[in-house]
Amino acid sequence: MIFKALSNETRVQILEWLKKPDANFGPQLYLPPDSDFKGGICVGSIQEKTGLAQSVVSNYLLLMKKAGLLESRRYGQWTYYRRNDETFMQLADFIKNEM
Amino acid sequence: MIFKALSNETRVQILEWLKKPDANFGPQLYLPPDSDFKGGICVGSIQEKTGLAQSVVSNYLLLMKKAGLLESRRYGQWTYYRRNDETFMQLADFIKNEM
DNA sequence: TTATTATATCTGCATTTCTAGATATGTCAA
DNA sequence: TTGACATATCTAGAAATGCAGATATAATAA
């Protein structure tokens, strides 16, 4: 559930960081330069910034992906996550018009 | 936290019911006719409709009030709750512009 | 005053979620 | 192939939440 996914402070923090990936994370050296997945950040970079265990962060990211808040793409051994801004817009509209 | 308050199905259902209080609840016989708290529904009416224990519903309502989703007013031995629509608008704007 | 009613708070147990360590899977390099 | 690395999944204990019964508080009625 989307509100469940947003009910954890660290998860919201990750979403915030991913609004400005270049400013908040180091360069993603293994993301192919010709990729159309710009703004994607690998699990390891996010894990490092949170200071939490790798399994925790991996779970957080998967949870937010299931909720539609993130999308992911794998390149080689790296999985890159980035925001799915469409979902945020839809959520805002839903709250404004349906709730 | 507001997302925490919204992460429970029953609580969201109550908010939904309170969008159309007249249609979803019986007449509030003890709410003074000259009150400016129109649309307010007493805890007992809400409790009855959910089928949950009185203590549970009372807690839910207090939780949503703390989150700003509901406002309340007491008349005699009855506490009436209604939606705080301003908060919903602000939340939608926050998600659209800040998240 | 006492009794009744509505709501809030307290208590405890069951369930869920959080968190992290350990392990498994998948990919790349040698 | 083997070894190293990134990520996902599994497992288990800790913490938070859900829920309801019991009790407390506050207002009303007799």
PDB file of C-alpha atoms (C1' of nucleotides) in Angstrom:
ATOM      1  CA  MET A   1       0.000   0.000   0.000  1.00  0.00           C
ATOM      2  CA  ILE A   2       1.311   3.401  -0.936  1.00  0.00           C
ATOM      3  CA  PHE A   3       0.619   5.125   2.384  1.00  0.00           C
ATOM      4  CA  LYS A   4       2.342   2.269   4.178  1.00  0.00           C
ATOM      5  CA  ALA A   5       5.381   2.739   1.987  1.00  0.00           C
ATOM      6  CA  LEU A   6       5.419   6.437   2.846  1.00  0.00           C
ATOM      7  CA  SER A   7       5.006   5.881   6.590  1.00  0.00           C
ATOM      8  CA  ASN A   8       8.706   5.315   7.235  1.00  0.00           C
ATOM      9  CA  GLU A   9      11.050   8.258   7.672  1.00  0.00           C
ATOM     10  CA  THR A  10      14.049   6.643   6.004  1.00  0.00           C
ATOM     11  CA  ARG A  11      12.025   5.641   2.964  1.00  0.00           C
ATOM     12  CA  VAL A  12      10.755   9.188   2.563  1.00  0.00           C
ATOM     13  CA  GLN A  13      14.342  10.394   2.943  1.00  0.00           C
ATOM     14  CA  ILE A  14      15.459   8.110   0.123  1.00  0.00           C
ATOM     15  CA  LEU A  15      12.705   9.469  -2.115  1.00  0.00           C
ATOM     16  CA  GLU A  16      13.868  12.962  -1.254  1.00  0.00           C
ATOM     17  CA  TRP A  17      17.477  12.152  -2.126  1.00  0.00           C
ATOM     18  CA  LEU A  18      16.371  10.663  -5.425  1.00  0.00           C
ATOM     19  CA  LYS A  19      14.792  13.962  -6.429  1.00  0.00           C
ATOM     20  CA  LYS A  20      18.304  15.263  -7.018  1.00  0.00           C
ATOM     21  CA  PRO A  21      20.388  12.169  -7.655  1.00  0.00           C
ATOM     22  CA  ASP A  22      23.430  14.023  -8.986  1.00  0.00           C
ATOM     23  CA  ALA A  23      23.594  16.276  -5.953  1.00  0.00           C
ATOM     24  CA  ASN A  24      23.045  13.522  -3.393  1.00  0.00           C
ATOM     25  CA  PHE A  25      25.008  10.587  -4.781  1.00  0.00           C
ATOM     26  CA  GLY A  26      28.340  10.049  -6.400  1.00  0.00           C
ATOM     27  CA  PRO A  27      28.584   9.316 -10.129  1.00  0.00           C
ATOM     28  CA  GLN A  28      27.133   5.976 -11.163  1.00  0.00           C
ATOM     29  CA  LEU A  29      30.195   4.641 -12.888  1.00  0.00           C
ATOM     30  CA  TYR A  30      28.618   1.489 -14.247  1.00  0.00           C
ATOM     31  CA  LEU A  31      25.409   2.927 -15.575  1.00  0.00           C
ATOM     32  CA  PRO A  32      25.921   2.868 -19.360  1.00  0.00           C
ATOM     33  CA  PRO A  33      26.370   6.421 -20.665  1.00  0.00           C
ATOM     34  CA  ASP A  34      23.871   5.744 -23.445  1.00  0.00           C
ATOM     35  CA  SER A  35      21.234   4.446 -21.035  1.00  0.00           C
ATOM     36  CA  ASP A  36      17.793   6.022 -21.011  1.00  0.00           C
ATOM     37  CA  PHE A  37      17.618   5.333 -17.281  1.00  0.00           C
ATOM     38  CA  LYS A  38      19.100   8.679 -16.246  1.00  0.00           C
ATOM     39  CA  GLY A  39      18.857   9.515 -12.570  1.00  0.00           C
ATOM     40  CA  GLY A  40      19.028   5.881 -11.568  1.00  0.00           C
ATOM     41  CA  ILE A  41      21.090   5.133  -8.438  1.00  0.00           C
ATOM     42  CA  CYS A  42      22.385   1.714  -7.501  1.00  0.00           C
ATOM     43  CA  VAL A  43      21.395  -0.034  -4.268  1.00  0.00           C
ATOM     44  CA  GLY A  44      24.901   0.197  -2.880  1.00  0.00           C
ATOM     45  CA  SER A  45      25.051   3.980  -3.160  1.00  0.00           C
ATOM     46  CA  ILE A  46      21.727   4.329  -1.376  1.00  0.00           C
ATOM     47  CA  GLN A  47      22.689   1.790   1.259  1.00  0.00           C
ATOM     48  CA  GLU A  48      25.911   3.647   1.964  1.00  0.00           C
ATOM     49  CA  LYS A  49      24.128   6.955   2.414  1.00  0.00           C
ATOM     50  CA  THR A  50      21.524   5.556   4.802  1.00  0.00           C
ATOM     51  CA  GLY A  51      24.009   3.606   6.894  1.00  0.00           C
ATOM     52  CA  LEU A  52      21.487   0.775   7.223  1.00  0.00           C
ATOM     53  CA  ALA A  53      22.133  -2.885   6.417  1.00  0.00           C
ATOM     54  CA  GLN A  54      22.118  -3.883   2.772  1.00  0.00           C
ATOM     55  CA  SER A  55      19.157  -6.203   3.226  1.00  0.00           C
ATOM     56  CA  VAL A  56      17.102  -3.449   4.810  1.00  0.00           C
ATOM     57  CA  VAL A  57      17.718  -1.009   1.994  1.00  0.00           C
ATOM     58  CA  SER A  58      17.110  -3.641  -0.658  1.00  0.00           C
ATOM     59  CA  ASN A  59      13.773  -4.406   0.977  1.00  0.00           C
ATOM     60  CA  TYR A  60      12.859  -0.732   1.250  1.00  0.00           C
ATOM     61  CA  LEU A  61      13.532  -0.199  -2.420  1.00  0.00           C
ATOM     62  CA  LEU A  62      11.562  -3.258  -3.457  1.00  0.00           C
ATOM     63  CA  LEU A  63       8.676  -2.159  -1.230  1.00  0.00           C
ATOM     64  CA  MET A  64       8.591   1.292  -2.791  1.00  0.00           C
ATOM     65  CA  LYS A  65       8.830  -0.234  -6.226  1.00  0.00           C
ATOM     66  CA  LYS A  66       5.810  -2.441  -5.492  1.00  0.00           C
ATOM     67  CA  ALA A  67       3.972   0.675  -4.343  1.00  0.00           C
ATOM     68  CA  GLY A  68       4.797   2.316  -7.656  1.00  0.00           C
ATOM     69  CA  LEU A  69       6.947   5.034  -6.119  1.00  0.00           C
ATOM     70  CA  LEU A  70      10.157   3.761  -7.709  1.00  0.00           C
ATOM     71  CA  GLU A  71      11.134   2.022 -10.918  1.00  0.00           C
ATOM     72  CA  SER A  72      14.263  -0.047 -11.413  1.00  0.00           C
ATOM     73  CA  ARG A  73      16.491  -1.366 -14.101  1.00  0.00           C
ATOM     74  CA  ARG A  74      19.317  -3.840 -13.904  1.00  0.00           C
ATOM     75  CA  TYR A  75      22.620  -3.396 -15.734  1.00  0.00           C
ATOM     76  CA  GLY A  76      24.981  -6.260 -15.141  1.00  0.00           C
ATOM     77  CA  GLN A  77      25.238  -6.838 -11.413  1.00  0.00           C
ATOM     78  CA  TRP A  78      23.833  -3.439 -10.518  1.00  0.00           C
ATOM     79  CA  THR A  79      20.212  -2.556  -9.991  1.00  0.00           C
ATOM     80  CA  TYR A  80      19.418   1.110 -10.426  1.00  0.00           C
ATOM     81  CA  TYR A  81      16.417   2.759  -8.854  1.00  0.00           C
ATOM     82  CA  ARG A  82      14.842   6.097  -9.613  1.00  0.00           C
ATOM     83  CA  ARG A  83      11.635   7.904  -8.757  1.00  0.00           C
ATOM     84  CA  ASN A  84       8.454   7.279 -10.683  1.00  0.00           C
ATOM     85  CA  ASP A  85       7.215  10.846 -10.670  1.00  0.00           C
ATOM     86  CA  GLU A  86       4.000   9.893 -12.424  1.00  0.00           C
ATOM     87  CA  THR A  87       2.882   8.066  -9.275  1.00  0.00           C
ATOM     88  CA  PHE A  88       3.424  11.133  -7.107  1.00  0.00           C
ATOM     89  CA  MET A  89       1.292  13.227  -9.439  1.00  0.00           C
ATOM     90  CA  GLN A  90      -1.427  10.590  -9.470  1.00  0.00           C
ATOM     91  CA  LEU A  91      -1.350  10.344  -5.687  1.00  0.00           C
ATOM     92  CA  ALA A  92      -1.677  14.094  -5.297  1.00  0.00           C
ATOM     93  CA  ASP A  93      -4.603  14.136  -7.703  1.00  0.00           C
ATOM     94  CA  PHE A  94      -6.216  11.199  -5.926  1.00  0.00           C
ATOM     95  CA  ILE A  95      -6.026  12.912  -2.554  1.00  0.00           C
ATOM     96  CA  LYS A  96      -7.312  16.162  -3.964  1.00  0.00           C
ATOM     97  CA  ASN A  97     -10.198  14.692  -5.941  1.00  0.00           C
ATOM     98  CA  GLU A  98     -11.117  11.357  -4.418  1.00  0.00           C
ATOM     99  CA  MET A  99     -10.258  11.421  -0.740  1.00  0.00           C
TER     100      MET A  99
ATOM    101  CA  MET B   1       2.431  11.078  11.138  1.00  0.00           C
ATOM    102  CA  ILE B   2      -0.144  11.613   8.443  1.00  0.00           C
ATOM    103  CA  PHE B   3       0.894   8.718   6.182  1.00  0.00           C
ATOM    104  CA  LYS B   4       0.817   6.414   9.190  1.00  0.00           C
ATOM    105  CA  ALA B   5      -2.731   7.517   9.936  1.00  0.00           C
ATOM    106  CA  LEU B   6      -3.705   6.782   6.336  1.00  0.00           C
ATOM    107  CA  SER B   7      -2.055   3.350   6.273  1.00  0.00           C
ATOM    108  CA  ASN B   8      -5.020   1.555   7.837  1.00  0.00           C
ATOM    109  CA  GLU B   9      -7.960   0.448   5.716  1.00  0.00           C
ATOM    110  CA  THR B  10     -10.609   1.065   8.365  1.00  0.00           C
ATOM    111  CA  ARG B  11      -9.358   4.575   9.050  1.00  0.00           C
ATOM    112  CA  VAL B  12      -9.485   5.442   5.364  1.00  0.00           C
ATOM    113  CA  GLN B  13     -12.994   3.979   5.254  1.00  0.00           C
ATOM    114  CA  ILE B  14     -14.078   6.255   8.103  1.00  0.00           C
ATOM    115  CA  LEU B  15     -12.684   9.270   6.265  1.00  0.00           C
ATOM    116  CA  GLU B  16     -14.620   8.176   3.199  1.00  0.00           C
ATOM    117  CA  TRP B  17     -17.858   7.854   5.166  1.00  0.00           C
ATOM    118  CA  LEU B  18     -17.346  11.295   6.644  1.00  0.00           C
ATOM    119  CA  LYS B  19     -17.271  12.825   3.176  1.00  0.00           C
ATOM    120  CA  LYS B  20     -21.032  12.298   3.064  1.00  0.00           C
ATOM    121  CA  PRO B  21     -22.091  12.179   6.696  1.00  0.00           C
ATOM    122  CA  ASP B  22     -25.807  12.530   6.035  1.00  0.00           C
ATOM    123  CA  ALA B  23     -25.817   9.663   3.576  1.00  0.00           C
ATOM    124  CA  ASN B  24     -23.692   7.331   5.700  1.00  0.00           C
ATOM    125  CA  PHE B  25     -24.901   7.965   9.238  1.00  0.00           C
ATOM    126  CA  GLY B  26     -28.224   8.463  10.957  1.00  0.00           C
ATOM    127  CA  PRO B  27     -29.267  11.896  12.182  1.00  0.00           C
ATOM    128  CA  GLN B  28     -27.158  13.247  15.017  1.00  0.00           C
ATOM    129  CA  LEU B  29     -29.993  13.911  17.445  1.00  0.00           C
ATOM    130  CA  TYR B  30     -27.930  15.627  20.105  1.00  0.00           C
ATOM    131  CA  LEU B  31     -25.887  17.916  17.931  1.00  0.00           C
ATOM    132  CA  PRO B  32     -27.422  21.358  18.615  1.00  0.00           C
ATOM    133  CA  PRO B  33     -29.355  22.518  15.524  1.00  0.00           C
ATOM    134  CA  ASP B  34     -27.688  25.932  15.755  1.00  0.00           C
ATOM    135  CA  SER B  35     -24.194  24.439  15.886  1.00  0.00           C
ATOM    136  CA  ASP B  36     -21.612  25.521  13.358  1.00  0.00           C
ATOM    137  CA  PHE B  37     -20.137  22.027  13.490  1.00  0.00           C
ATOM    138  CA  LYS B  38     -22.261  20.658  10.644  1.00  0.00           C
ATOM    139  CA  GLY B  39     -21.241  17.271   9.333  1.00  0.00           C
ATOM    140  CA  GLY B  40     -19.949  16.176  12.713  1.00  0.00           C
ATOM    141  CA  ILE B  41     -20.663  12.556  13.656  1.00  0.00           C
ATOM    142  CA  CYS B  42     -20.428  11.169  17.171  1.00  0.00           C
ATOM    143  CA  VAL B  43     -18.031   8.370  18.116  1.00  0.00           C
ATOM    144  CA  GLY B  44     -20.872   5.952  18.788  1.00  0.00           C
ATOM    145  CA  SER B  45     -22.300   6.265  15.292  1.00  0.00           C
ATOM    146  CA  ILE B  46     -18.923   5.626  13.744  1.00  0.00           C
ATOM    147  CA  GLN B  47     -18.191   2.775  16.119  1.00  0.00           C
ATOM    148  CA  GLU B  48     -21.490   1.120  15.246  1.00  0.00           C
ATOM    149  CA  LYS B  49     -20.818   1.319  11.506  1.00  0.00           C
ATOM    150  CA  THR B  50     -17.336  -0.145  11.752  1.00  0.00           C
ATOM    151  CA  GLY B  51     -18.307  -2.980  14.069  1.00  0.00           C
ATOM    152  CA  LEU B  52     -15.052  -2.573  15.968  1.00  0.00           C
ATOM    153  CA  ALA B  53     -14.690  -2.087  19.711  1.00  0.00           C
ATOM    154  CA  GLN B  54     -15.406   1.364  21.104  1.00  0.00           C
ATOM    155  CA  SER B  55     -11.857   1.791  22.377  1.00  0.00           C
ATOM    156  CA  VAL B  56     -10.437   1.003  18.968  1.00  0.00           C
ATOM    157  CA  VAL B  57     -12.585   3.545  17.168  1.00  0.00           C
ATOM    158  CA  SER B  58     -11.949   6.191  19.808  1.00  0.00           C
ATOM    159  CA  ASN B  59      -8.229   5.675  19.327  1.00  0.00           C
ATOM    160  CA  TYR B  60      -8.513   5.788  15.548  1.00  0.00           C
ATOM    161  CA  LEU B  61     -10.371   9.077  15.693  1.00  0.00           C
ATOM    162  CA  LEU B  62      -7.897  10.607  18.133  1.00  0.00           C
ATOM    163  CA  LEU B  63      -5.020   9.437  15.956  1.00  0.00           C
ATOM    164  CA  MET B  64      -6.519  11.003  12.850  1.00  0.00           C
ATOM    165  CA  LYS B  65      -7.238  14.169  14.794  1.00  0.00           C
ATOM    166  CA  LYS B  66      -3.588  14.374  15.879  1.00  0.00           C
ATOM    167  CA  ALA B  67      -2.607  13.924  12.230  1.00  0.00           C
ATOM    168  CA  GLY B  68      -4.850  16.846  11.332  1.00  0.00           C
ATOM    169  CA  LEU B  69      -7.217  14.763   9.218  1.00  0.00           C
ATOM    170  CA  LEU B  70     -10.153  15.229  11.587  1.00  0.00           C
ATOM    171  CA  GLU B  71     -11.387  17.933  13.903  1.00  0.00           C
ATOM    172  CA  SER B  72     -13.672  17.389  16.866  1.00  0.00           C
ATOM    173  CA  ARG B  73     -16.044  19.220  19.103  1.00  0.00           C
ATOM    174  CA  ARG B  74     -17.705  18.113  22.276  1.00  0.00           C
ATOM    175  CA  TYR B  75     -21.341  18.802  23.084  1.00  0.00           C
ATOM    176  CA  GLY B  76     -22.325  17.440  26.451  1.00  0.00           C
ATOM    177  CA  GLN B  77     -21.328  13.785  26.598  1.00  0.00           C
ATOM    178  CA  TRP B  78     -20.950  13.485  22.852  1.00  0.00           C
ATOM    179  CA  THR B  79     -17.801  14.123  20.856  1.00  0.00           C
ATOM    180  CA  TYR B  80     -18.409  14.876  17.205  1.00  0.00           C
ATOM    181  CA  TYR B  81     -15.784  14.345  14.553  1.00  0.00           C
ATOM    182  CA  ARG B  82     -15.677  15.634  11.009  1.00  0.00           C
ATOM    183  CA  ARG B  83     -13.127  15.875   8.231  1.00  0.00           C
ATOM    184  CA  ASN B  84     -10.623  18.689   8.129  1.00  0.00           C
ATOM    185  CA  ASP B  85     -10.672  19.174   4.369  1.00  0.00           C
ATOM    186  CA  GLU B  86      -7.974  21.835   4.542  1.00  0.00           C
ATOM    187  CA  THR B  87      -5.471  19.159   5.537  1.00  0.00           C
ATOM    188  CA  PHE B  88      -6.310  17.008   2.530  1.00  0.00           C
ATOM    189  CA  MET B  89      -5.749  19.945   0.211  1.00  0.00           C
ATOM    190  CA  GLN B  90      -2.467  20.785   1.893  1.00  0.00           C
ATOM    191  CA  LEU B  91      -1.330  17.165   1.690  1.00  0.00           C
ATOM    192  CA  ALA B  92      -2.141  16.994  -2.021  1.00  0.00           C
ATOM    193  CA  ASP B  93      -0.220  20.216  -2.623  1.00  0.00           C
ATOM    194  CA  PHE B  94       2.688  18.980  -0.540  1.00  0.00           C
ATOM    195  CA  ILE B  95       2.978  15.765  -2.525  1.00  0.00           C
ATOM    196  CA  LYS B  96       2.676  17.595  -5.806  1.00  0.00           C
ATOM    197  CA  ASN B  97       5.150  20.364  -5.013  1.00  0.00           C
ATOM    198  CA  GLU B  98       7.496  19.123  -2.292  1.00  0.00           C
ATOM    199  CA  MET B  99       7.777  15.361  -2.571  1.00  0.00           C
TER     200      MET B  99
ATOM    201  C1'  DT C   1     -26.289  12.502  45.891  1.00  0.00           C
ATOM    202  C1'  DT C   2     -26.499   8.104  42.704  1.00  0.00           C
ATOM    203  C1'  DA C   3     -27.242   5.946  38.222  1.00  0.00           C
ATOM    204  C1'  DT C   4     -26.713   6.136  33.408  1.00  0.00           C
ATOM    205  C1'  DT C   5     -24.520   7.174  29.138  1.00  0.00           C
ATOM    206  C1'  DA C   6     -20.648   8.613  25.929  1.00  0.00           C
ATOM    207  C1'  DT C   7     -15.978   8.861  25.317  1.00  0.00           C
ATOM    208  C1'  DA C   8     -11.095   8.403  26.634  1.00  0.00           C
ATOM    209  C1'  DT C   9      -7.462   5.885  28.653  1.00  0.00           C
ATOM    210  C1'  DC C  10      -5.221   1.722  30.411  1.00  0.00           C
ATOM    211  C1'  DT C  11      -3.748  -3.114  30.015  1.00  0.00           C
ATOM    212  C1'  DG C  12      -2.450  -7.145  27.782  1.00  0.00           C
ATOM    213  C1'  DC C  13      -2.166 -10.260  24.012  1.00  0.00           C
ATOM    214  C1'  DA C  14      -1.879 -11.250  18.965  1.00  0.00           C
ATOM    215  C1'  DT C  15      -0.195  -9.734  14.763  1.00  0.00           C
ATOM    216  C1'  DT C  16       2.595  -7.070  11.849  1.00  0.00           C
ATOM    217  C1'  DT C  17       6.585  -4.425  10.757  1.00  0.00           C
ATOM    218  C1'  DC C  18      11.462  -3.226  11.451  1.00  0.00           C
ATOM    219  C1'  DT C  19      16.016  -4.375  11.318  1.00  0.00           C
ATOM    220  C1'  DA C  20      20.099  -6.967  10.518  1.00  0.00           C
ATOM    221  C1'  DG C  21      22.841 -11.147   9.924  1.00  0.00           C
ATOM    222  C1'  DA C  22      23.280 -15.154   6.994  1.00  0.00           C
ATOM    223  C1'  DT C  23      22.561 -17.261   2.761  1.00  0.00           C
ATOM    224  C1'  DA C  24      21.255 -17.569  -2.162  1.00  0.00           C
ATOM    225  C1'  DT C  25      21.225 -15.832  -6.817  1.00  0.00           C
ATOM    226  C1'  DG C  26      23.078 -13.621 -10.660  1.00  0.00           C
ATOM    227  C1'  DT C  27      26.845 -11.212 -13.102  1.00  0.00           C
ATOM    228  C1'  DC C  28      31.447 -10.257 -14.362  1.00  0.00           C
ATOM    229  C1'  DA C  29      36.501 -11.050 -14.534  1.00  0.00           C
ATOM    230  C1'  DA C  30      40.329 -13.966 -14.607  1.00  0.00           C
TER     231       DA C  30
ATOM    232  C1'  DT D   1      35.853 -23.195 -14.315  1.00  0.00           C
ATOM    233  C1'  DT D   2      36.728 -20.223  -9.871  1.00  0.00           C
ATOM    234  C1'  DG D   3      36.467 -16.034  -7.216  1.00  0.00           C
ATOM    235  C1'  DA D   4      34.701 -11.543  -6.281  1.00  0.00           C
ATOM    236  C1'  DC D   5      31.011  -8.478  -6.118  1.00  0.00           C
ATOM    237  C1'  DA D   6      26.001  -6.559  -6.200  1.00  0.00           C
ATOM    238  C1'  DT D   7      21.581  -7.534  -5.033  1.00  0.00           C
ATOM    239  C1'  DA D   8      17.715 -10.384  -3.411  1.00  0.00           C
ATOM    240  C1'  DT D   9      15.817 -13.562  -0.237  1.00  0.00           C
ATOM    241  C1'  DC D  10      15.600 -16.057   4.157  1.00  0.00           C
ATOM    242  C1'  DT D  11      15.528 -16.188   9.173  1.00  0.00           C
ATOM    243  C1'  DA D  12      14.914 -14.535  13.665  1.00  0.00           C
ATOM    244  C1'  DG D  13      14.583 -11.294  17.452  1.00  0.00           C
ATOM    245  C1'  DA D  14      13.046  -6.510  18.667  1.00  0.00           C
ATOM    246  C1'  DA D  15       9.785  -2.992  18.271  1.00  0.00           C
ATOM    247  C1'  DA D  16       5.481  -1.120  16.830  1.00  0.00           C
ATOM    248  C1'  DT D  17       0.662  -1.607  15.812  1.00  0.00           C
ATOM    249  C1'  DG D  18      -4.027  -3.748  16.006  1.00  0.00           C
ATOM    250  C1'  DC D  19      -7.524  -4.979  18.737  1.00  0.00           C
ATOM    251  C1'  DA D  20     -10.623  -5.658  22.611  1.00  0.00           C
ATOM    252  C1'  DG D  21     -11.835  -5.897  27.512  1.00  0.00           C
ATOM    253  C1'  DA D  22     -11.650  -3.270  31.734  1.00  0.00           C
ATOM    254  C1'  DT D  23     -11.436   0.978  33.938  1.00  0.00           C
ATOM    255  C1'  DA D  24     -11.520   6.096  34.288  1.00  0.00           C
ATOM    256  C1'  DT D  25     -13.495  10.494  33.227  1.00  0.00           C
ATOM    257  C1'  DA D  26     -17.040  13.606  32.214  1.00  0.00           C
ATOM    258  C1'  DA D  27     -21.754  14.956  31.461  1.00  0.00           C
ATOM    259  C1'  DT D  28     -26.670  14.203  32.157  1.00  0.00           C
ATOM    260  C1'  DA D  29     -30.811  12.644  34.532  1.00  0.00           C
ATOM    261  C1'  DA D  30     -33.299  11.319  38.443  1.00  0.00           C
TER     262       DA D  30
END
